[in-house]
Amino acid sequence: MRLLQFVDRTATGPRHLGLVDADEILDLTQNGGPTSIHELYYGLGGDQDGFEAALQRAIDAASGNRRLGLADLLAASQTDDLHLDVPVSGPDENPHALRVWLAGVTHEDSAKLREIEAKQATGDAVNVYEAKYRECAAGGRPELFSKGEPETVVGHNRAITRPADTERLVPETELISVYALNAAGQVERIGYTGGNDATDNGIEATNPLNLPQAKNWSGACASMGPLFVAASAYDDADVTVSCEILRDGQRVGFKEGKTGQANLNMPDGLLHMERMLFRRLPLEPGQLQVLYWATPIVFAESDLADGLQAGDLVRMTFSGGIGTLDNTIVSLPQTDQLRLLEG
């Protein structure tokens, strides 16, 4: 089963949850249904008897509800009354009920290329990426980090911002798994979506300790979507992903790669990352967690020398029913907040 979250500004409550049925969307929210995946799980008893049981109840209750065109929602922009939202979110009153964490160097090709870029940027054999890759492959700790603010993760057809001091912004095409905590205190993997972990590769390559700044900034520093696929309906063993970059309507970059459990570099696959994440950061009741798996695709300087620029369109495609995620790049507005400090 595939779901999406969308906004309807003409409705009394703008937040809506929809079930994808072929080329149509069944509005699960109309007439009092759940407004989000979070509400579906924690408000309709998903934490008691499972995500799929709660979803089936919502579907049964919505049998007479309106249907919308999937293509229309996928084509809509943020300014339209009806448009897609992120596929997973916390409630409006508590956006931090969604935790956003990400992994790095879980695929061999990306680890090797990151090491090469770091050496080119510094002139030294940095070795941190290959070392982390080998450590993780031997059962050691994977690279895990947070995007911090869930508001900086946007959905399909929304803009990703580019700070003025960016050195080289690159897209990172990543499969995402989604988690919730059931009433018995057990973490459940409830579904999957896709995402772009946008990264200032220029400052990260110069010094890996710049990673928090390379991954986090205001506006939007990541995206998710377009669709959420329930765990029982998604085969995460071998997933094909691609990333296309369009500038002034012309392709300036394209790569395709393989992710999924068969392509991760660690014993027990995804479970290894899950153990390391949830042992140190247990989920609390009422929280959702998304985990980006890291990218199998790397745009090196030889592929995209100047990185992403304002006006570029990044188009990522994920197999298995997740679909195609589009995000434009816009400049992050500058402020004069330092005027007082700088004298």
Tab-separated table of C-alpha atoms in Angstrom:
chain	number	residue	atom	x	y	z
A	1	MET	CA	0.000	0.000	0.000
A	2	ARG	CA	1.184	3.495	-0.870
A	3	LEU	CA	0.289	6.687	0.975
A	4	LEU	CA	0.935	10.393	0.678
A	5	GLN	CA	0.318	13.472	2.765
A	6	PHE	CA	-1.134	16.515	1.040
A	7	VAL	CA	-2.411	19.993	1.777
A	8	ASP	CA	-5.884	21.246	0.857
A	9	ARG	CA	-6.179	24.941	1.680
A	10	THR	CA	-9.870	24.937	0.763
A	11	ALA	CA	-10.748	22.429	3.497
A	12	THR	CA	-11.490	23.218	7.143
A	13	GLY	CA	-8.374	21.303	8.136
A	14	PRO	CA	-5.607	21.624	5.539
A	15	ARG	CA	-3.642	18.481	6.424
A	16	HIS	CA	-4.777	15.340	4.600
A	17	LEU	CA	-3.670	11.727	4.232
A	18	GLY	CA	-4.318	9.885	0.978
A	19	LEU	CA	-4.176	6.273	-0.201
A	20	VAL	CA	-2.748	5.749	-3.682
A	21	ASP	CA	-5.100	3.549	-5.707
A	22	ALA	CA	-3.723	3.170	-9.252
A	23	ASP	CA	-3.862	6.709	-10.700
A	24	GLU	CA	-6.206	8.051	-8.005
A	25	ILE	CA	-5.905	9.206	-4.413
A	26	LEU	CA	-8.535	8.189	-1.866
A	27	ASP	CA	-8.790	10.990	0.713
A	28	LEU	CA	-8.602	9.182	4.065
A	29	THR	CA	-9.032	12.435	6.018
A	30	GLN	CA	-12.374	13.639	4.650
A	31	ASN	CA	-15.229	13.064	7.116
A	32	GLY	CA	-13.048	12.800	10.210
A	33	GLY	CA	-10.265	10.425	9.199
A	34	PRO	CA	-6.553	10.635	10.109
A	35	THR	CA	-4.654	13.659	8.798
A	36	SER	CA	-1.183	12.080	8.752
A	37	ILE	CA	0.779	8.864	9.081
A	38	HIS	CA	1.596	9.959	12.628
A	39	GLU	CA	-2.103	10.187	13.497
A	40	LEU	CA	-2.860	6.949	11.678
A	41	TYR	CA	-0.344	5.081	13.812
A	42	TYR	CA	-0.743	6.771	17.186
A	43	GLY	CA	-4.380	7.901	16.929
A	44	LEU	CA	-6.045	4.961	15.179
A	45	GLY	CA	-4.496	2.148	17.198
A	46	GLY	CA	-1.515	1.344	14.996
A	47	ASP	CA	0.642	1.231	18.097
A	48	GLN	CA	-1.747	-1.349	19.553
A	49	ASP	CA	-2.376	-3.795	16.703
A	50	GLY	CA	-0.061	-2.717	13.910
A	51	PHE	CA	0.240	-0.103	11.206
A	52	GLU	CA	-1.533	-2.144	8.547
A	53	ALA	CA	-4.545	-2.879	10.761
A	54	ALA	CA	-4.933	0.834	11.500
A	55	LEU	CA	-4.593	1.626	7.804
A	56	GLN	CA	-7.279	-0.899	6.872
A	57	ARG	CA	-9.674	0.682	9.377
A	58	ALA	CA	-9.020	4.088	7.830
A	59	ILE	CA	-9.607	2.705	4.328
A	60	ASP	CA	-12.875	1.039	5.338
A	61	ALA	CA	-14.127	4.259	6.950
A	62	ALA	CA	-13.227	6.289	3.854
A	63	SER	CA	-14.979	4.128	1.261
A	64	GLY	CA	-17.319	6.966	0.235
A	65	ASN	CA	-14.760	9.765	0.385
A	66	ARG	CA	-13.593	11.862	-2.550
A	67	ARG	CA	-10.947	10.752	-4.995
A	68	LEU	CA	-8.284	12.985	-6.525
A	69	GLY	CA	-5.954	12.549	-9.475
A	70	LEU	CA	-2.453	11.392	-8.534
A	71	ALA	CA	-0.906	13.103	-11.550
A	72	ASP	CA	-2.523	16.420	-10.598
A	73	LEU	CA	-1.088	16.290	-7.077
A	74	LEU	CA	2.363	15.300	-8.327
A	75	ALA	CA	2.317	18.245	-10.751
A	76	ALA	CA	1.012	20.824	-8.242
A	77	SER	CA	3.257	23.509	-6.790
A	78	GLN	CA	3.319	24.822	-3.236
A	79	THR	CA	1.214	27.824	-4.280
A	80	ASP	CA	-1.683	25.631	-5.447
A	81	ASP	CA	-4.558	25.028	-3.044
A	82	LEU	CA	-3.987	21.278	-3.393
A	83	HIS	CA	-0.362	20.117	-3.267
A	84	LEU	CA	1.826	17.374	-1.850
A	85	ASP	CA	3.397	17.645	1.585
A	86	VAL	CA	6.285	15.622	3.011
A	87	PRO	CA	5.227	11.951	3.192
A	88	VAL	CA	5.986	11.726	6.933
A	89	SER	CA	5.803	14.439	9.594
A	90	GLY	CA	5.104	15.180	13.218
A	91	PRO	CA	1.902	16.957	14.238
A	92	ASP	CA	1.713	20.713	13.637
A	93	GLU	CA	1.810	21.324	17.384
A	94	ASN	CA	4.896	19.099	17.816
A	95	PRO	CA	6.987	18.863	14.634
A	96	HIS	CA	9.877	17.361	16.611
A	97	ALA	CA	7.791	14.223	17.038
A	98	LEU	CA	9.556	13.357	13.778
A	99	ARG	CA	13.256	12.603	14.229
A	100	VAL	CA	15.493	12.833	11.168
A	101	TRP	CA	18.740	10.838	11.176
A	102	LEU	CA	21.019	9.849	8.325
A	103	ALA	CA	23.852	7.445	7.573
A	104	GLY	CA	27.036	7.928	5.583
A	105	VAL	CA	29.539	5.790	3.619
A	106	THR	CA	27.379	2.665	3.599
A	107	HIS	CA	28.047	1.982	-0.111
A	108	GLU	CA	31.498	1.111	-1.481
A	109	ASP	CA	31.531	3.435	-4.496
A	110	SER	CA	30.550	6.493	-2.489
A	111	ALA	CA	33.156	5.745	0.201
A	112	LYS	CA	35.935	5.513	-2.387
A	113	LEU	CA	34.917	8.712	-4.179
A	114	ARG	CA	34.589	10.665	-0.926
A	115	GLU	CA	38.135	9.615	-0.008
A	116	ILE	CA	39.460	10.740	-3.400
A	117	GLU	CA	37.711	14.115	-3.091
A	118	ALA	CA	39.064	14.689	0.393
A	119	LYS	CA	42.608	13.941	-0.789
A	120	GLN	CA	42.216	16.327	-3.737
A	121	ALA	CA	40.886	19.083	-1.484
A	122	THR	CA	43.606	18.792	1.164
A	123	GLY	CA	46.564	17.280	-0.681
A	124	ASP	CA	46.790	14.641	2.048
A	125	ALA	CA	45.705	11.020	2.307
A	126	VAL	CA	42.787	11.626	4.662
A	127	ASN	CA	41.668	7.964	4.848
A	128	VAL	CA	38.702	8.698	7.111
A	129	TYR	CA	36.037	7.536	4.649
A	130	GLU	CA	37.693	4.260	3.693
A	131	ALA	CA	38.506	3.640	7.356
A	132	LYS	CA	34.871	4.173	8.368
A	133	TYR	CA	33.685	1.964	5.511
A	134	ARG	CA	35.989	-0.880	6.603
A	135	GLU	CA	35.060	-0.387	10.268
A	136	CYS	CA	31.365	-0.650	9.487
A	137	ALA	CA	31.876	-3.649	7.188
A	138	ALA	CA	33.615	-5.425	10.075
A	139	GLY	CA	30.645	-4.827	12.366
A	140	GLY	CA	31.780	-1.508	13.810
A	141	ARG	CA	29.879	1.704	14.300
A	142	PRO	CA	28.372	3.286	11.167
A	143	GLU	CA	28.449	7.006	10.489
A	144	LEU	CA	25.152	8.414	11.792
A	145	PHE	CA	24.155	12.062	12.129
A	146	SER	CA	21.089	14.251	12.475
A	147	LYS	CA	19.597	16.933	10.257
A	148	GLY	CA	18.363	18.435	13.515
A	149	GLU	CA	15.284	20.409	12.544
A	150	PRO	CA	12.424	18.519	10.843
A	151	GLU	CA	11.152	21.795	9.359
A	152	THR	CA	14.224	21.907	7.107
A	153	VAL	CA	13.156	18.665	5.373
A	154	VAL	CA	10.720	19.463	2.556
A	155	GLY	CA	8.580	17.471	0.155
A	156	HIS	CA	8.146	16.997	-3.577
A	157	ASN	CA	8.181	20.144	-5.735
A	158	ARG	CA	9.540	22.234	-2.855
A	159	ALA	CA	12.783	24.214	-2.970
A	160	ILE	CA	16.086	23.259	-1.330
A	161	THR	CA	18.084	26.298	-0.261
A	162	ARG	CA	21.722	27.044	-1.096
A	163	PRO	CA	23.634	29.200	1.442
A	164	ALA	CA	25.722	32.061	0.041
A	165	ASP	CA	28.966	30.585	1.437
A	166	THR	CA	28.407	27.160	-0.127
A	167	GLU	CA	31.527	25.736	-1.745
A	168	ARG	CA	30.019	22.851	-3.738
A	169	LEU	CA	26.461	21.688	-3.128
A	170	VAL	CA	25.692	18.127	-4.260
A	171	PRO	CA	22.589	15.920	-4.164
A	172	GLU	CA	22.639	12.592	-2.337
A	173	THR	CA	19.991	10.090	-3.435
A	174	GLU	CA	18.943	7.911	-0.503
A	175	LEU	CA	16.388	5.292	0.460
A	176	ILE	CA	14.625	6.107	3.747
A	177	SER	CA	13.072	3.742	6.269
A	178	VAL	CA	10.366	4.956	8.685
A	179	TYR	CA	9.828	3.787	12.277
A	180	ALA	CA	7.318	4.063	15.119
A	181	LEU	CA	7.137	2.740	18.686
A	182	ASN	CA	4.308	0.362	19.555
A	183	ALA	CA	2.460	0.094	22.863
A	184	ALA	CA	4.690	-2.798	23.922
A	185	GLY	CA	7.727	-0.526	23.635
A	186	GLN	CA	9.011	-2.157	20.447
A	187	VAL	CA	10.314	-0.283	17.401
A	188	GLU	CA	8.403	-1.090	14.209
A	189	ARG	CA	9.656	-0.459	10.687
A	190	ILE	CA	6.427	0.802	9.151
A	191	GLY	CA	7.450	1.909	5.661
A	192	TYR	CA	9.811	3.500	3.169
A	193	THR	CA	10.233	6.645	1.137
A	194	GLY	CA	13.044	8.364	-0.775
A	195	GLY	CA	15.072	11.466	-0.075
A	196	ASN	CA	17.790	13.945	-0.974
A	197	ASP	CA	20.404	14.527	1.722
A	198	ALA	CA	21.736	17.747	0.181
A	199	THR	CA	25.371	18.290	1.188
A	200	ASP	CA	28.002	21.010	0.868
A	201	ASN	CA	30.609	18.563	-0.329
A	202	GLY	CA	33.143	21.363	-0.729
A	203	ILE	CA	33.505	22.073	2.972
A	204	GLU	CA	33.170	18.402	3.949
A	205	ALA	CA	35.976	17.384	1.591
A	206	THR	CA	38.238	20.128	2.967
A	207	ASN	CA	37.814	18.779	6.502
A	208	PRO	CA	35.442	15.956	7.574
A	209	LEU	CA	34.893	17.791	10.881
A	210	ASN	CA	32.830	20.253	8.854
A	211	LEU	CA	30.155	17.551	8.445
A	212	PRO	CA	27.514	19.185	10.720
A	213	GLN	CA	27.766	22.434	8.725
A	214	ALA	CA	27.904	20.553	5.422
A	215	LYS	CA	24.565	18.919	6.258
A	216	ASN	CA	22.603	21.628	8.098
A	217	TRP	CA	21.396	25.126	7.235
A	218	SER	CA	18.206	27.184	7.308
A	219	GLY	CA	15.399	27.004	4.790
A	220	ALA	CA	15.594	23.465	3.450
A	221	CYS	CA	18.642	21.204	3.562
A	222	ALA	CA	16.944	17.906	2.650
A	223	SER	CA	13.828	16.507	1.025
A	224	MET	CA	11.601	13.413	1.187
A	225	GLY	CA	9.034	11.827	-1.054
A	226	PRO	CA	7.007	11.721	-3.026
A	227	LEU	CA	5.230	8.595	-1.741
A	228	PHE	CA	5.339	6.418	1.373
A	229	VAL	CA	5.212	2.645	0.792
A	230	ALA	CA	4.106	0.394	3.663
A	231	ALA	CA	6.801	-2.023	4.844
A	232	SER	CA	4.825	-5.119	3.810
A	233	ALA	CA	4.524	-3.784	0.246
A	234	TYR	CA	8.172	-2.817	-0.299
A	235	ASP	CA	11.090	-5.065	-1.225
A	236	ASP	CA	14.138	-3.307	0.225
A	237	ALA	CA	16.648	-5.942	-0.878
A	238	ASP	CA	17.806	-4.370	-4.147
A	239	VAL	CA	16.597	-0.864	-4.998
A	240	THR	CA	17.473	1.113	-8.120
A	241	VAL	CA	17.816	4.885	-7.725
A	242	SER	CA	18.780	7.647	-10.124
A	243	CYS	CA	19.508	11.359	-9.953
A	244	GLU	CA	19.176	13.816	-12.829
A	245	ILE	CA	20.209	17.473	-12.662
A	246	LEU	CA	18.589	19.929	-15.069
A	247	ARG	CA	19.884	23.475	-15.619
A	248	ASP	CA	17.863	25.795	-17.839
A	249	GLY	CA	15.982	22.714	-19.011
A	250	GLN	CA	19.160	20.890	-20.088
A	251	ARG	CA	20.630	17.836	-18.413
A	252	VAL	CA	23.977	18.646	-16.796
A	253	GLY	CA	24.252	15.513	-14.673
A	254	PHE	CA	22.806	12.011	-14.439
A	255	LYS	CA	23.751	8.943	-12.429
A	256	GLU	CA	22.077	5.673	-11.502
A	257	GLY	CA	22.961	3.305	-8.696
A	258	LYS	CA	21.898	0.410	-6.505
A	259	THR	CA	20.939	0.650	-2.857
A	260	GLY	CA	18.905	-1.651	-0.613
A	261	GLN	CA	19.956	-4.234	1.929
A	262	ALA	CA	21.908	-6.310	-0.602
A	263	ASN	CA	24.143	-3.315	-1.275
A	264	LEU	CA	24.889	-2.172	2.281
A	265	ASN	CA	28.392	-2.774	3.618
A	266	MET	CA	27.574	-4.136	7.056
A	267	PRO	CA	26.723	-7.448	8.709
A	268	ASP	CA	22.959	-7.841	9.233
A	269	GLY	CA	22.337	-5.026	6.732
A	270	LEU	CA	19.873	-2.407	7.859
A	271	LEU	CA	19.478	-4.040	11.264
A	272	HIS	CA	23.080	-3.084	12.055
A	273	MET	CA	22.272	0.623	11.599
A	274	GLU	CA	19.007	0.244	13.503
A	275	ARG	CA	20.800	-1.309	16.476
A	276	MET	CA	23.357	1.486	16.601
A	277	LEU	CA	20.720	4.218	16.286
A	278	PHE	CA	18.055	2.992	18.691
A	279	ARG	CA	20.384	1.679	21.410
A	280	ARG	CA	21.713	5.198	21.965
A	281	LEU	CA	18.572	7.101	20.970
A	282	PRO	CA	15.510	5.060	21.929
A	283	LEU	CA	12.223	6.190	20.428
A	284	GLU	CA	9.708	7.732	22.796
A	285	PRO	CA	5.952	7.071	22.633
A	286	GLY	CA	4.404	9.339	20.023
A	287	GLN	CA	7.598	9.732	17.994
A	288	LEU	CA	8.340	8.757	14.407
A	289	GLN	CA	11.846	8.242	13.061
A	290	VAL	CA	13.168	8.466	9.512
A	291	LEU	CA	16.576	7.023	8.644
A	292	TYR	CA	18.333	7.919	5.382
A	293	TRP	CA	20.540	5.017	4.254
A	294	ALA	CA	23.307	7.081	2.565
A	295	THR	CA	23.817	7.365	-1.162
A	296	PRO	CA	25.224	4.938	-3.729
A	297	ILE	CA	25.556	7.903	-6.133
A	298	VAL	CA	28.271	10.551	-5.854
A	299	PHE	CA	28.669	13.551	-8.155
A	300	ALA	CA	32.408	14.192	-8.134
A	301	GLU	CA	33.971	17.442	-9.343
A	302	SER	CA	34.569	15.800	-12.708
A	303	ASP	CA	30.802	15.186	-12.946
A	304	LEU	CA	29.556	18.552	-11.670
A	305	ALA	CA	32.445	20.933	-11.080
A	306	ASP	CA	30.448	23.870	-9.699
A	307	GLY	CA	27.872	21.772	-7.869
A	308	LEU	CA	24.202	22.665	-7.716
A	309	GLN	CA	23.317	26.267	-8.500
A	310	ALA	CA	20.199	28.344	-7.874
A	311	GLY	CA	17.649	27.482	-10.539
A	312	ASP	CA	18.748	23.861	-10.953
A	313	LEU	CA	16.148	21.096	-10.790
A	314	VAL	CA	17.148	17.888	-9.005
A	315	ARG	CA	15.071	14.871	-10.050
A	316	MET	CA	15.487	11.643	-8.104
A	317	THR	CA	13.725	8.373	-8.937
A	318	PHE	CA	13.281	5.406	-6.591
A	319	SER	CA	12.118	1.951	-7.647
A	320	GLY	CA	9.446	-0.049	-5.844
A	321	GLY	CA	6.645	2.498	-6.033
A	322	ILE	CA	8.173	5.463	-4.190
A	323	GLY	CA	8.292	7.481	-7.407
A	324	THR	CA	10.114	10.594	-8.600
A	325	LEU	CA	11.120	13.394	-6.239
A	326	ASP	CA	11.638	16.872	-7.747
A	327	ASN	CA	13.276	19.786	-5.945
A	328	THR	CA	14.520	23.101	-7.292
A	329	ILE	CA	17.529	24.901	-5.815
A	330	VAL	CA	17.097	28.474	-4.580
A	331	SER	CA	19.463	30.865	-2.840
A	332	LEU	CA	19.114	31.112	0.922
A	333	PRO	CA	18.203	34.742	1.693
A	334	GLN	CA	20.983	36.601	3.484
A	335	THR	CA	20.391	38.709	6.578
A	336	ASP	CA	22.225	41.561	8.275
A	337	GLN	CA	22.044	39.956	11.731
A	338	LEU	CA	25.789	40.305	12.280
A	339	ARG	CA	25.851	44.061	11.777
A	340	LEU	CA	25.856	44.795	15.512
A	341	LEU	CA	28.520	42.193	16.340
A	342	GLU	CA	30.753	43.241	13.474
A	343	GLY	CA	30.528	46.885	14.475
